[in-house]
Amino acid sequence: MITLYTKDYCPYCHEAKNLLDSLQLEYKEIEISDKPEVFAEIKEKSGMNTVPQIFFNDRCLGGFSELDTLNKQGLLLDALK
């Protein structure tokens, strides 16, 4: 399962959702604009201070730039296995 942690005002979050939608990949979006405790939790798991944060199962794939790079290199679907 892909989990996407987002904030409503974040343009990169919208880009990540658009990319996943264009690939017809299902994901669960967790909006954390008003949930600092959730953001603190995922920052600890990922080591990242930015959003979106994209996880596959319990593994952090990174943010939008990492997702986009994996897609452009043709490696995204392999990363989701």
Short mmCIF file of the C-alpha atoms (twelve columns), coordinates in Angstrom:
data_MODEL
# 
_entry.id   MODEL 
# 
loop_
_atom_site.group_PDB 
_atom_site.id 
_atom_site.type_symbol 
_atom_site.label_atom_id 
_atom_site.label_alt_id 
_atom_site.label_comp_id 
_atom_site.label_asym_id 
_atom_site.label_seq_id 
_atom_site.Cartn_x 
_atom_site.Cartn_y 
_atom_site.Cartn_z 
_atom_site.pdbx_PDB_model_num 
ATOM 1  C CA . MET A 1  0.000  0.000  0.000   1 
ATOM 2  C CA . ILE A 2  1.273  3.457  -0.925  1 
ATOM 3  C CA . THR A 3  0.749  6.065  1.772   1 
ATOM 4  C CA . LEU A 4  1.139  9.723  0.918   1 
ATOM 5  C CA . TYR A 5  1.510  12.241 3.749   1 
ATOM 6  C CA . THR A 6  0.503  15.686 2.489   1 
ATOM 7  C CA . LYS A 7  -0.302 19.245 3.453   1 
ATOM 8  C CA . ASP A 8  -3.138 20.989 1.614   1 
ATOM 9  C CA . TYR A 9  -1.088 24.022 0.514   1 
ATOM 10 C CA . CYS A 10 1.867  21.989 -0.822  1 
ATOM 11 C CA . PRO A 11 2.306  22.078 -4.626  1 
ATOM 12 C CA . TYR A 12 4.644  19.062 -4.570  1 
ATOM 13 C CA . CYS A 13 1.953  17.075 -2.773  1 
ATOM 14 C CA . HIS A 14 -0.453 17.841 -5.619  1 
ATOM 15 C CA . GLU A 15 2.225  16.840 -8.154  1 
ATOM 16 C CA . ALA A 16 2.810  13.528 -6.364  1 
ATOM 17 C CA . LYS A 17 -0.930 12.776 -6.346  1 
ATOM 18 C CA . ASN A 18 -1.179 13.695 -10.040 1 
ATOM 19 C CA . LEU A 19 1.714  11.367 -10.879 1 
ATOM 20 C CA . LEU A 20 0.253  8.447  -8.926  1 
ATOM 21 C CA . ASP A 21 -3.180 9.101  -10.459 1 
ATOM 22 C CA . SER A 22 -1.703 9.203  -13.978 1 
ATOM 23 C CA . LEU A 23 -0.129 5.791  -13.350 1 
ATOM 24 C CA . GLN A 24 -3.452 4.518  -11.961 1 
ATOM 25 C CA . LEU A 25 -1.788 3.555  -8.684  1 
ATOM 26 C CA . GLU A 26 -3.934 3.371  -5.586  1 
ATOM 27 C CA . TYR A 27 -2.750 5.228  -2.522  1 
ATOM 28 C CA . LYS A 28 -3.943 6.379  0.849   1 
ATOM 29 C CA . GLU A 29 -3.574 10.111 1.459   1 
ATOM 30 C CA . ILE A 30 -3.087 11.331 5.005   1 
ATOM 31 C CA . GLU A 31 -3.488 15.109 5.252   1 
ATOM 32 C CA . ILE A 32 -1.292 16.382 8.082   1 
ATOM 33 C CA . SER A 33 -1.651 20.183 7.904   1 
ATOM 34 C CA . ASP A 34 -3.316 20.227 11.326  1 
ATOM 35 C CA . LYS A 35 -1.618 17.128 12.747  1 
ATOM 36 C CA . PRO A 36 1.840  18.105 14.042  1 
ATOM 37 C CA . GLU A 37 2.092  14.897 16.063  1 
ATOM 38 C CA . VAL A 38 1.699  12.780 12.907  1 
ATOM 39 C CA . PHE A 39 4.231  14.940 11.056  1 
ATOM 40 C CA . ALA A 40 6.713  14.508 13.934  1 
ATOM 41 C CA . GLU A 41 6.205  10.736 13.773  1 
ATOM 42 C CA . ILE A 42 6.849  10.435 10.048  1 
ATOM 43 C CA . LYS A 43 9.801  12.854 10.207  1 
ATOM 44 C CA . GLU A 44 11.382 10.483 12.716  1 
ATOM 45 C CA . LYS A 45 10.720 7.478  10.446  1 
ATOM 46 C CA . SER A 46 11.961 9.114  7.252   1 
ATOM 47 C CA . GLY A 47 14.545 11.644 8.409   1 
ATOM 48 C CA . MET A 48 12.853 14.190 6.110   1 
ATOM 49 C CA . ASN A 49 11.429 17.568 7.136   1 
ATOM 50 C CA . THR A 50 9.368  18.156 3.996   1 
ATOM 51 C CA . VAL A 51 6.164  16.928 2.397   1 
ATOM 52 C CA . PRO A 52 5.014  14.974 0.611   1 
ATOM 53 C CA . GLN A 53 6.433  11.926 2.275   1 
ATOM 54 C CA . ILE A 54 5.691  8.790  0.350   1 
ATOM 55 C CA . PHE A 55 5.820  5.349  1.914   1 
ATOM 56 C CA . PHE A 56 5.327  1.931  0.378   1 
ATOM 57 C CA . ASN A 57 4.246  -0.412 3.127   1 
ATOM 58 C CA . ASP A 58 6.595  0.762  5.872   1 
ATOM 59 C CA . ARG A 59 9.474  1.854  3.600   1 
ATOM 60 C CA . CYS A 60 10.021 5.529  2.801   1 
ATOM 61 C CA . LEU A 61 10.378 6.174  -0.929  1 
ATOM 62 C CA . GLY A 62 11.111 9.873  -0.355  1 
ATOM 63 C CA . GLY A 63 9.262  12.916 -1.583  1 
ATOM 64 C CA . PHE A 64 7.962  14.032 -4.957  1 
ATOM 65 C CA . SER A 65 11.404 14.461 -6.544  1 
ATOM 66 C CA . GLU A 66 12.391 10.890 -5.634  1 
ATOM 67 C CA . LEU A 67 9.046  9.572  -6.882  1 
ATOM 68 C CA . ASP A 68 9.415  11.500 -10.144 1 
ATOM 69 C CA . THR A 69 13.001 10.308 -10.639 1 
ATOM 70 C CA . LEU A 70 12.025 6.671  -10.071 1 
ATOM 71 C CA . ASN A 71 9.201  7.079  -12.583 1 
ATOM 72 C CA . LYS A 72 11.398 8.744  -15.240 1 
ATOM 73 C CA . GLN A 73 14.013 6.001  -14.829 1 
ATOM 74 C CA . GLY A 74 11.333 3.331  -15.233 1 
ATOM 75 C CA . LEU A 75 12.031 2.012  -11.734 1 
ATOM 76 C CA . LEU A 76 8.915  3.122  -9.867  1 
ATOM 77 C CA . LEU A 77 6.849  0.003  -10.418 1 
ATOM 78 C CA . ASP A 78 9.802  -2.167 -9.332  1 
ATOM 79 C CA . ALA A 79 10.154 -0.078 -6.159  1 
ATOM 80 C CA . LEU A 80 6.516  -0.867 -5.373  1 
ATOM 81 C CA . LYS A 81 7.010  -4.638 -5.267  1 
# 
